[in-house]
Amino acid sequence: MASSRSPAILPWIGIVLMLLFIAGECFYLPGVAPADFRKKDPLIVKVNKLTSTKTQLPYSYYSLPYCKPDTIVDSAENLGEVLRGDRIENSPYVFEMREPQMCNIVCKIKLNDKEVKEFVEKIDDEYRVNMILDNLPLVVPAQRMNQDSTIIYQLGFFVGFKLPPFSGSKDYKHFIHNHLSFTVKYHKDEEMDLARIVGFEVKPFSVKHVYEGQWSGNTTRLTTCDPHAKQTVVNSNNPQEIEADKDIIFTYDVEFKDSDVKWASRWDTYLLMADDQIHWFSIVNSLMIVLFLSGMVAMIMLRTLYRDISRYNQLETQEEAQEETGWKLVHADVFRPPTNSDLLCVYVGTGVQFFGMLLVTMIFAVLGFLSPSNRGGLMTAMLLLWVFMGILAGYSSARLYKMFKGTEWKKVTLKTAFMFPGIVFGVFFILNALIWGEKSSGAVPFTTMSALVLLWFGISVPLVFVGSYVGFKKPVIEDPVRTNKIPRQIPEQAWYMNPIFSMLIGGILPFGAVFIELFFILTSIWLNQFYYIFGFLFLVFLILIITCAEITIVLCYFQLCSEDYLWWWRSYLTSGSSALYLFLYAVFYFFTKLDITKPVSGVLYFGYMLIASYAFFVLTGTIGFYACFWFTRLIYSSVKID
């Protein structure tokens, strides 16, 4: 029998090994090993995408007619980088280690009307140029508003700036940053003549360069920037306007500064949070909610439930048993399978898959494996973990489905494998088509889209089936009490026990536990900032789990006490309703914090936040469901039922 199956299994093993090899090739760790440089060693500056918080549409650096090297070479990218829209290429900027340079000419260009329009549009949309040196992103130091001596670092420099119309003119004048004053900070080894790069900063200027005589390329002597005459660029008092058929000369300076910062701490500058007190406030706020809920759960479990169970178990006569009130009355109906039980199994399985992915990702992030120096590493890790957690999705959905006396496990498995990923992929495909229409580098290429589909169909779907097969072969989960064939009539409920009302109430507290941290996550995603406080995030995640579980248990207890035994779906939707508040907060954030003007960018924002809210619904709903599932089995197994 084994020999007859092995030929069918071999192709799958081959596909899985091939995909693992591709994933392994993608999941590299750039910048984990320090690079040592001797004096005069070449330093290669790479250029990344152009980014804007106003449009959220990244573009390749060479989509604008900047100076180009002889040949443009794309750097190796992982899956996460491609999905983020990173396009890392070489540049004409080449330094020599610890060799200061002044007024180096990069090139001279002349723009046509179309190119002028492109530059003007990018300046209007406040696009920033991103560069990388030794895996460190380029930053612009700036003074923090309303605070003394606090320097903050902004990623990338603006393409240019615009000034209001002068007298007699109606249009804004646009100027380009064509002179870059770089500062490379290094930490030197005193014993050996080696140094490591620990900082990469720039001050951009706009200057209308003038030269004498004939243009002779990089050796031309400029009168506006001449190190021999000690004429350097220190301001933008005579800026270079963007005009058609006019020369624009690009230049740069490089200064090297010795630094006390060690290589291992070089990212601290980028990741330093000046307002970490807010995060502690967030934790304390969340803990208050948890303590309040824990007190209620403790009161229910230790006092009310203990008293109920003792009283129920002491009933001796049939007359006393008939006078029962409260949650024991519905013992013969509480484990009756719900309507659309197969759909509930699918969503619970997907939630387990999502929970497993988040938990493992968070642990790796807290341990420091997902450093921001590994660009795209977080997204790559989450995708791969999602794929491999498919086995848990299949297992948990099949176990629950078998408990509901279901027989068509393959049908439920197919839904588990395709429903959530299919909906998300459909929305993602539409959004990607919109990005493609804008000719943005953020559009995922067809090859990457094919790789995602291959990961889904080649690994995730088979693993869901494997998990489902194992789960369905396990012994059925036995109910602690018998279920009657005829369902009991549910009495009329008070207004505050209305399902919609209790669900909406149930979602407030889980959302309240995370909304402060949510603000920082949204800021890092949509305002192009680093987020690396995974310690705080892990604590908030644990608090979210406890809050979802406790609020669902409390409301489930009240529901059962009012003789309403339809708790299966309500337990899922009670904590899952926090996703509604998340989406409403995303709407609030859009109108109060973002300056998005393009309709396409607005659609992108709400499309991605819809996906995030849907995922949050599945996660929190599953946590609430399992908490209520454990609670009901616990209390009904504690009482004597004749």
JSON list of N, CA, C and O in Angstrom, two decimals, residues 8-51:
[
{"chain": "A", "resi": 8, "resn": "ALA", "atom": "N", "xyz": [2.63, 9.26, -6.00]},
{"chain": "A", "resi": 8, "resn": "ALA", "atom": "CA", "xyz": [1.75, 10.44, -5.97]},
{"chain": "A", "resi": 8, "resn": "ALA", "atom": "C", "xyz": [2.28, 11.50, -5.03]},
{"chain": "A", "resi": 8, "resn": "ALA", "atom": "O", "xyz": [2.08, 12.70, -5.22]},
{"chain": "A", "resi": 9, "resn": "ILE", "atom": "N", "xyz": [2.98, 11.07, -3.97]},
{"chain": "A", "resi": 9, "resn": "ILE", "atom": "CA", "xyz": [3.50, 12.01, -2.98]},
{"chain": "A", "resi": 9, "resn": "ILE", "atom": "C", "xyz": [4.77, 12.70, -3.48]},
{"chain": "A", "resi": 9, "resn": "ILE", "atom": "O", "xyz": [5.02, 13.86, -3.16]},
{"chain": "A", "resi": 10, "resn": "LEU", "atom": "N", "xyz": [5.56, 11.98, -4.27]},
{"chain": "A", "resi": 10, "resn": "LEU", "atom": "CA", "xyz": [6.87, 12.51, -4.71]},
{"chain": "A", "resi": 10, "resn": "LEU", "atom": "C", "xyz": [6.79, 13.87, -5.39]},
{"chain": "A", "resi": 10, "resn": "LEU", "atom": "O", "xyz": [7.59, 14.76, -5.08]},
{"chain": "A", "resi": 11, "resn": "PRO", "atom": "N", "xyz": [5.83, 14.11, -6.33]},
{"chain": "A", "resi": 11, "resn": "PRO", "atom": "CA", "xyz": [5.76, 15.46, -6.95]},
{"chain": "A", "resi": 11, "resn": "PRO", "atom": "C", "xyz": [5.53, 16.56, -5.93]},
{"chain": "A", "resi": 11, "resn": "PRO", "atom": "O", "xyz": [6.12, 17.63, -6.02]},
{"chain": "A", "resi": 12, "resn": "TRP", "atom": "N", "xyz": [4.66, 16.28, -4.91]},
{"chain": "A", "resi": 12, "resn": "TRP", "atom": "CA", "xyz": [4.39, 17.29, -3.88]},
{"chain": "A", "resi": 12, "resn": "TRP", "atom": "C", "xyz": [5.65, 17.59, -3.08]},
{"chain": "A", "resi": 12, "resn": "TRP", "atom": "O", "xyz": [5.94, 18.74, -2.75]},
{"chain": "A", "resi": 13, "resn": "ILE", "atom": "N", "xyz": [6.40, 16.51, -2.74]},
{"chain": "A", "resi": 13, "resn": "ILE", "atom": "CA", "xyz": [7.64, 16.71, -1.98]},
{"chain": "A", "resi": 13, "resn": "ILE", "atom": "C", "xyz": [8.61, 17.57, -2.79]},
{"chain": "A", "resi": 13, "resn": "ILE", "atom": "O", "xyz": [9.25, 18.50, -2.28]},
{"chain": "A", "resi": 14, "resn": "GLY", "atom": "N", "xyz": [8.68, 17.30, -4.10]},
{"chain": "A", "resi": 14, "resn": "GLY", "atom": "CA", "xyz": [9.56, 18.08, -4.98]},
{"chain": "A", "resi": 14, "resn": "GLY", "atom": "C", "xyz": [9.17, 19.54, -5.03]},
{"chain": "A", "resi": 14, "resn": "GLY", "atom": "O", "xyz": [10.02, 20.43, -4.93]},
{"chain": "A", "resi": 15, "resn": "ILE", "atom": "N", "xyz": [7.85, 19.79, -5.15]},
{"chain": "A", "resi": 15, "resn": "ILE", "atom": "CA", "xyz": [7.35, 21.18, -5.21]},
{"chain": "A", "resi": 15, "resn": "ILE", "atom": "C", "xyz": [7.65, 21.91, -3.90]},
{"chain": "A", "resi": 15, "resn": "ILE", "atom": "O", "xyz": [8.11, 23.05, -3.89]},
{"chain": "A", "resi": 16, "resn": "VAL", "atom": "N", "xyz": [7.37, 21.23, -2.76]},
{"chain": "A", "resi": 16, "resn": "VAL", "atom": "CA", "xyz": [7.60, 21.84, -1.44]},
{"chain": "A", "resi": 16, "resn": "VAL", "atom": "C", "xyz": [9.07, 22.18, -1.26]},
{"chain": "A", "resi": 16, "resn": "VAL", "atom": "O", "xyz": [9.43, 23.27, -0.81]},
{"chain": "A", "resi": 17, "resn": "LEU", "atom": "N", "xyz": [9.97, 21.24, -1.64]},
{"chain": "A", "resi": 17, "resn": "LEU", "atom": "CA", "xyz": [11.42, 21.49, -1.50]},
{"chain": "A", "resi": 17, "resn": "LEU", "atom": "C", "xyz": [11.85, 22.65, -2.38]},
{"chain": "A", "resi": 17, "resn": "LEU", "atom": "O", "xyz": [12.67, 23.48, -1.97]},
{"chain": "A", "resi": 18, "resn": "MET", "atom": "N", "xyz": [11.30, 22.71, -3.60]},
{"chain": "A", "resi": 18, "resn": "MET", "atom": "CA", "xyz": [11.64, 23.80, -4.51]},
{"chain": "A", "resi": 18, "resn": "MET", "atom": "C", "xyz": [11.20, 25.15, -3.94]},
{"chain": "A", "resi": 18, "resn": "MET", "atom": "O", "xyz": [11.95, 26.13, -3.94]},
{"chain": "A", "resi": 19, "resn": "LEU", "atom": "N", "xyz": [9.97, 25.21, -3.39]},
{"chain": "A", "resi": 19, "resn": "LEU", "atom": "CA", "xyz": [9.45, 26.45, -2.82]},
{"chain": "A", "resi": 19, "resn": "LEU", "atom": "C", "xyz": [10.23, 26.85, -1.58]},
{"chain": "A", "resi": 19, "resn": "LEU", "atom": "O", "xyz": [10.50, 28.03, -1.35]},
{"chain": "A", "resi": 20, "resn": "LEU", "atom": "N", "xyz": [10.63, 25.85, -0.78]},
{"chain": "A", "resi": 20, "resn": "LEU", "atom": "CA", "xyz": [11.45, 26.15, 0.40]},
{"chain": "A", "resi": 20, "resn": "LEU", "atom": "C", "xyz": [12.79, 26.72, -0.01]},
{"chain": "A", "resi": 20, "resn": "LEU", "atom": "O", "xyz": [13.33, 27.63, 0.62]},
{"chain": "A", "resi": 21, "resn": "PHE", "atom": "N", "xyz": [13.34, 26.20, -1.11]},
{"chain": "A", "resi": 21, "resn": "PHE", "atom": "CA", "xyz": [14.63, 26.71, -1.60]},
{"chain": "A", "resi": 21, "resn": "PHE", "atom": "C", "xyz": [14.48, 28.16, -2.06]},
{"chain": "A", "resi": 21, "resn": "PHE", "atom": "O", "xyz": [15.30, 29.02, -1.74]},
{"chain": "A", "resi": 22, "resn": "ILE", "atom": "N", "xyz": [13.36, 28.43, -2.78]},
{"chain": "A", "resi": 22, "resn": "ILE", "atom": "CA", "xyz": [13.10, 29.81, -3.24]},
{"chain": "A", "resi": 22, "resn": "ILE", "atom": "C", "xyz": [12.94, 30.74, -2.05]},
{"chain": "A", "resi": 22, "resn": "ILE", "atom": "O", "xyz": [13.51, 31.83, -1.98]},
{"chain": "A", "resi": 23, "resn": "ALA", "atom": "N", "xyz": [12.14, 30.29, -1.06]},
{"chain": "A", "resi": 23, "resn": "ALA", "atom": "CA", "xyz": [11.92, 31.10, 0.15]},
{"chain": "A", "resi": 23, "resn": "ALA", "atom": "C", "xyz": [13.23, 31.33, 0.88]},
{"chain": "A", "resi": 23, "resn": "ALA", "atom": "O", "xyz": [13.50, 32.42, 1.39]},
{"chain": "A", "resi": 24, "resn": "GLY", "atom": "N", "xyz": [14.07, 30.28, 0.96]},
{"chain": "A", "resi": 24, "resn": "GLY", "atom": "CA", "xyz": [15.36, 30.41, 1.64]},
{"chain": "A", "resi": 24, "resn": "GLY", "atom": "C", "xyz": [16.26, 31.40, 0.93]},
{"chain": "A", "resi": 24, "resn": "GLY", "atom": "O", "xyz": [16.98, 32.18, 1.55]},
{"chain": "A", "resi": 25, "resn": "GLU", "atom": "N", "xyz": [16.21, 31.38, -0.42]},
{"chain": "A", "resi": 25, "resn": "GLU", "atom": "CA", "xyz": [17.00, 32.33, -1.19]},
{"chain": "A", "resi": 25, "resn": "GLU", "atom": "C", "xyz": [16.52, 33.76, -0.94]},
{"chain": "A", "resi": 25, "resn": "GLU", "atom": "O", "xyz": [17.29, 34.70, -0.91]},
{"chain": "A", "resi": 26, "resn": "CYS", "atom": "N", "xyz": [15.17, 33.91, -0.79]},
{"chain": "A", "resi": 26, "resn": "CYS", "atom": "CA", "xyz": [14.61, 35.24, -0.56]},
{"chain": "A", "resi": 26, "resn": "CYS", "atom": "C", "xyz": [14.91, 35.74, 0.85]},
{"chain": "A", "resi": 26, "resn": "CYS", "atom": "O", "xyz": [15.17, 36.91, 1.04]},
{"chain": "A", "resi": 27, "resn": "PHE", "atom": "N", "xyz": [14.86, 34.81, 1.81]},
{"chain": "A", "resi": 27, "resn": "PHE", "atom": "CA", "xyz": [14.90, 35.24, 3.21]},
{"chain": "A", "resi": 27, "resn": "PHE", "atom": "C", "xyz": [16.35, 35.38, 3.68]},
{"chain": "A", "resi": 27, "resn": "PHE", "atom": "O", "xyz": [16.83, 34.62, 4.52]},
{"chain": "A", "resi": 28, "resn": "TYR", "atom": "N", "xyz": [17.06, 36.31, 3.09]},
{"chain": "A", "resi": 28, "resn": "TYR", "atom": "CA", "xyz": [18.44, 36.55, 3.51]},
{"chain": "A", "resi": 28, "resn": "TYR", "atom": "C", "xyz": [18.46, 37.64, 4.56]},
{"chain": "A", "resi": 28, "resn": "TYR", "atom": "O", "xyz": [17.49, 38.35, 4.75]},
{"chain": "A", "resi": 29, "resn": "LEU", "atom": "N", "xyz": [19.55, 37.74, 5.28]},
{"chain": "A", "resi": 29, "resn": "LEU", "atom": "CA", "xyz": [19.67, 38.74, 6.34]},
{"chain": "A", "resi": 29, "resn": "LEU", "atom": "C", "xyz": [20.76, 39.74, 5.98]},
{"chain": "A", "resi": 29, "resn": "LEU", "atom": "O", "xyz": [21.92, 39.54, 6.30]},
{"chain": "A", "resi": 30, "resn": "PRO", "atom": "N", "xyz": [20.41, 40.82, 5.27]},
{"chain": "A", "resi": 30, "resn": "PRO", "atom": "CA", "xyz": [21.44, 41.79, 4.90]},
{"chain": "A", "resi": 30, "resn": "PRO", "atom": "C", "xyz": [21.89, 42.59, 6.10]},
{"chain": "A", "resi": 30, "resn": "PRO", "atom": "O", "xyz": [21.09, 42.95, 6.95]},
{"chain": "A", "resi": 31, "resn": "GLY", "atom": "N", "xyz": [23.15, 42.87, 6.18]},
{"chain": "A", "resi": 31, "resn": "GLY", "atom": "CA", "xyz": [23.65, 43.78, 7.21]},
{"chain": "A", "resi": 31, "resn": "GLY", "atom": "C", "xyz": [23.84, 43.17, 8.57]},
{"chain": "A", "resi": 31, "resn": "GLY", "atom": "O", "xyz": [24.11, 43.87, 9.52]},
{"chain": "A", "resi": 32, "resn": "VAL", "atom": "N", "xyz": [23.71, 41.84, 8.70]},
{"chain": "A", "resi": 32, "resn": "VAL", "atom": "CA", "xyz": [23.90, 41.27, 10.03]},
{"chain": "A", "resi": 32, "resn": "VAL", "atom": "C", "xyz": [25.38, 41.15, 10.37]},
{"chain": "A", "resi": 32, "resn": "VAL", "atom": "O", "xyz": [25.75, 41.14, 11.52]},
{"chain": "A", "resi": 33, "resn": "ALA", "atom": "N", "xyz": [26.22, 41.03, 9.35]},
{"chain": "A", "resi": 33, "resn": "ALA", "atom": "CA", "xyz": [27.67, 40.98, 9.59]},
{"chain": "A", "resi": 33, "resn": "ALA", "atom": "C", "xyz": [28.26, 42.36, 9.31]},
{"chain": "A", "resi": 33, "resn": "ALA", "atom": "O", "xyz": [27.98, 42.95, 8.27]},
{"chain": "A", "resi": 34, "resn": "PRO", "atom": "N", "xyz": [29.06, 42.91, 10.21]},
{"chain": "A", "resi": 34, "resn": "PRO", "atom": "CA", "xyz": [29.62, 44.25, 9.98]},
{"chain": "A", "resi": 34, "resn": "PRO", "atom": "C", "xyz": [30.64, 44.24, 8.85]},
{"chain": "A", "resi": 34, "resn": "PRO", "atom": "O", "xyz": [31.38, 43.27, 8.66]},
{"chain": "A", "resi": 35, "resn": "ALA", "atom": "N", "xyz": [30.65, 45.34, 8.10]},
{"chain": "A", "resi": 35, "resn": "ALA", "atom": "CA", "xyz": [31.64, 45.50, 7.02]},
{"chain": "A", "resi": 35, "resn": "ALA", "atom": "C", "xyz": [32.73, 46.45, 7.50]},
{"chain": "A", "resi": 35, "resn": "ALA", "atom": "O", "xyz": [32.44, 47.54, 8.00]},
{"chain": "A", "resi": 36, "resn": "ASP", "atom": "N", "xyz": [33.98, 46.02, 7.40]},
{"chain": "A", "resi": 36, "resn": "ASP", "atom": "CA", "xyz": [35.13, 46.84, 7.79]},
{"chain": "A", "resi": 36, "resn": "ASP", "atom": "C", "xyz": [35.72, 47.51, 6.55]},
{"chain": "A", "resi": 36, "resn": "ASP", "atom": "O", "xyz": [35.89, 46.86, 5.52]},
{"chain": "A", "resi": 37, "resn": "PHE", "atom": "N", "xyz": [36.04, 48.79, 6.68]},
{"chain": "A", "resi": 37, "resn": "PHE", "atom": "CA", "xyz": [36.58, 49.55, 5.55]},
{"chain": "A", "resi": 37, "resn": "PHE", "atom": "C", "xyz": [37.93, 50.16, 5.93]},
{"chain": "A", "resi": 37, "resn": "PHE", "atom": "O", "xyz": [38.07, 50.74, 7.01]},
{"chain": "A", "resi": 38, "resn": "ARG", "atom": "N", "xyz": [38.90, 50.00, 5.04]},
{"chain": "A", "resi": 38, "resn": "ARG", "atom": "CA", "xyz": [40.19, 50.69, 5.20]},
{"chain": "A", "resi": 38, "resn": "ARG", "atom": "C", "xyz": [40.10, 52.06, 4.56]},
{"chain": "A", "resi": 38, "resn": "ARG", "atom": "O", "xyz": [39.16, 52.36, 3.82]},
{"chain": "A", "resi": 39, "resn": "LYS", "atom": "N", "xyz": [41.07, 52.87, 4.81]},
{"chain": "A", "resi": 39, "resn": "LYS", "atom": "CA", "xyz": [41.10, 54.20, 4.21]},
{"chain": "A", "resi": 39, "resn": "LYS", "atom": "C", "xyz": [41.17, 54.07, 2.69]},
{"chain": "A", "resi": 39, "resn": "LYS", "atom": "O", "xyz": [41.90, 53.24, 2.15]},
{"chain": "A", "resi": 40, "resn": "LYS", "atom": "N", "xyz": [40.39, 54.89, 2.01]},
{"chain": "A", "resi": 40, "resn": "LYS", "atom": "CA", "xyz": [40.28, 54.94, 0.54]},
{"chain": "A", "resi": 40, "resn": "LYS", "atom": "C", "xyz": [39.54, 53.75, -0.07]},
{"chain": "A", "resi": 40, "resn": "LYS", "atom": "O", "xyz": [39.48, 53.63, -1.29]},
{"chain": "A", "resi": 41, "resn": "ASP", "atom": "N", "xyz": [38.96, 52.88, 0.77]},
{"chain": "A", "resi": 41, "resn": "ASP", "atom": "CA", "xyz": [38.11, 51.82, 0.22]},
{"chain": "A", "resi": 41, "resn": "ASP", "atom": "C", "xyz": [36.87, 52.44, -0.41]},
{"chain": "A", "resi": 41, "resn": "ASP", "atom": "O", "xyz": [36.32, 53.41, 0.12]},
{"chain": "A", "resi": 42, "resn": "PRO", "atom": "N", "xyz": [36.41, 51.92, -1.55]},
{"chain": "A", "resi": 42, "resn": "PRO", "atom": "CA", "xyz": [35.21, 52.50, -2.19]},
{"chain": "A", "resi": 42, "resn": "PRO", "atom": "C", "xyz": [33.95, 52.23, -1.38]},
{"chain": "A", "resi": 42, "resn": "PRO", "atom": "O", "xyz": [33.76, 51.14, -0.84]},
{"chain": "A", "resi": 43, "resn": "LEU", "atom": "N", "xyz": [33.10, 53.23, -1.28]},
{"chain": "A", "resi": 43, "resn": "LEU", "atom": "CA", "xyz": [31.80, 53.11, -0.62]},
{"chain": "A", "resi": 43, "resn": "LEU", "atom": "C", "xyz": [30.72, 53.31, -1.67]},
{"chain": "A", "resi": 43, "resn": "LEU", "atom": "O", "xyz": [30.64, 54.37, -2.30]},
{"chain": "A", "resi": 44, "resn": "ILE", "atom": "N", "xyz": [29.91, 52.30, -1.87]},
{"chain": "A", "resi": 44, "resn": "ILE", "atom": "CA", "xyz": [28.88, 52.34, -2.91]},
{"chain": "A", "resi": 44, "resn": "ILE", "atom": "C", "xyz": [27.56, 52.83, -2.32]},
{"chain": "A", "resi": 44, "resn": "ILE", "atom": "O", "xyz": [27.02, 52.20, -1.40]},
{"chain": "A", "resi": 45, "resn": "VAL", "atom": "N", "xyz": [27.08, 53.95, -2.82]},
{"chain": "A", "resi": 45, "resn": "VAL", "atom": "CA", "xyz": [25.77, 54.46, -2.39]},
{"chain": "A", "resi": 45, "resn": "VAL", "atom": "C", "xyz": [24.71, 53.90, -3.32]},
{"chain": "A", "resi": 45, "resn": "VAL", "atom": "O", "xyz": [24.83, 53.99, -4.54]},
{"chain": "A", "resi": 46, "resn": "LYS", "atom": "N", "xyz": [23.68, 53.31, -2.73]},
{"chain": "A", "resi": 46, "resn": "LYS", "atom": "CA", "xyz": [22.57, 52.77, -3.53]},
{"chain": "A", "resi": 46, "resn": "LYS", "atom": "C", "xyz": [21.36, 53.69, -3.38]},
{"chain": "A", "resi": 46, "resn": "LYS", "atom": "O", "xyz": [21.20, 54.36, -2.37]},
{"chain": "A", "resi": 47, "resn": "VAL", "atom": "N", "xyz": [20.52, 53.68, -4.39]},
{"chain": "A", "resi": 47, "resn": "VAL", "atom": "CA", "xyz": [19.30, 54.49, -4.34]},
{"chain": "A", "resi": 47, "resn": "VAL", "atom": "C", "xyz": [18.10, 53.56, -4.20]},
{"chain": "A", "resi": 47, "resn": "VAL", "atom": "O", "xyz": [18.08, 52.45, -4.74]},
{"chain": "A", "resi": 48, "resn": "ASN", "atom": "N", "xyz": [17.12, 54.00, -3.42]},
{"chain": "A", "resi": 48, "resn": "ASN", "atom": "CA", "xyz": [15.89, 53.24, -3.22]},
{"chain": "A", "resi": 48, "resn": "ASN", "atom": "C", "xyz": [14.74, 54.02, -3.84]},
{"chain": "A", "resi": 48, "resn": "ASN", "atom": "O", "xyz": [14.95, 55.00, -4.55]},
{"chain": "A", "resi": 49, "resn": "LYS", "atom": "N", "xyz": [13.54, 53.67, -3.50]},
{"chain": "A", "resi": 49, "resn": "LYS", "atom": "CA", "xyz": [12.35, 54.27, -4.08]},
{"chain": "A", "resi": 49, "resn": "LYS", "atom": "C", "xyz": [12.16, 55.73, -3.65]},
{"chain": "A", "resi": 49, "resn": "LYS", "atom": "O", "xyz": [12.71, 56.17, -2.64]},
{"chain": "A", "resi": 50, "resn": "LEU", "atom": "N", "xyz": [11.37, 56.45, -4.42]},
{"chain": "A", "resi": 50, "resn": "LEU", "atom": "CA", "xyz": [10.88, 57.78, -4.02]},
{"chain": "A", "resi": 50, "resn": "LEU", "atom": "C", "xyz": [9.56, 57.56, -3.28]},
{"chain": "A", "resi": 50, "resn": "LEU", "atom": "O", "xyz": [8.70, 56.81, -3.74]},
{"chain": "A", "resi": 51, "resn": "THR", "atom": "N", "xyz": [9.42, 58.18, -2.12]},
{"chain": "A", "resi": 51, "resn": "THR", "atom": "CA", "xyz": [8.22, 57.96, -1.30]},
{"chain": "A", "resi": 51, "resn": "THR", "atom": "C", "xyz": [7.53, 59.27, -0.95]},
{"chain": "A", "resi": 51, "resn": "THR", "atom": "O", "xyz": [8.18, 60.31, -0.86]}
]
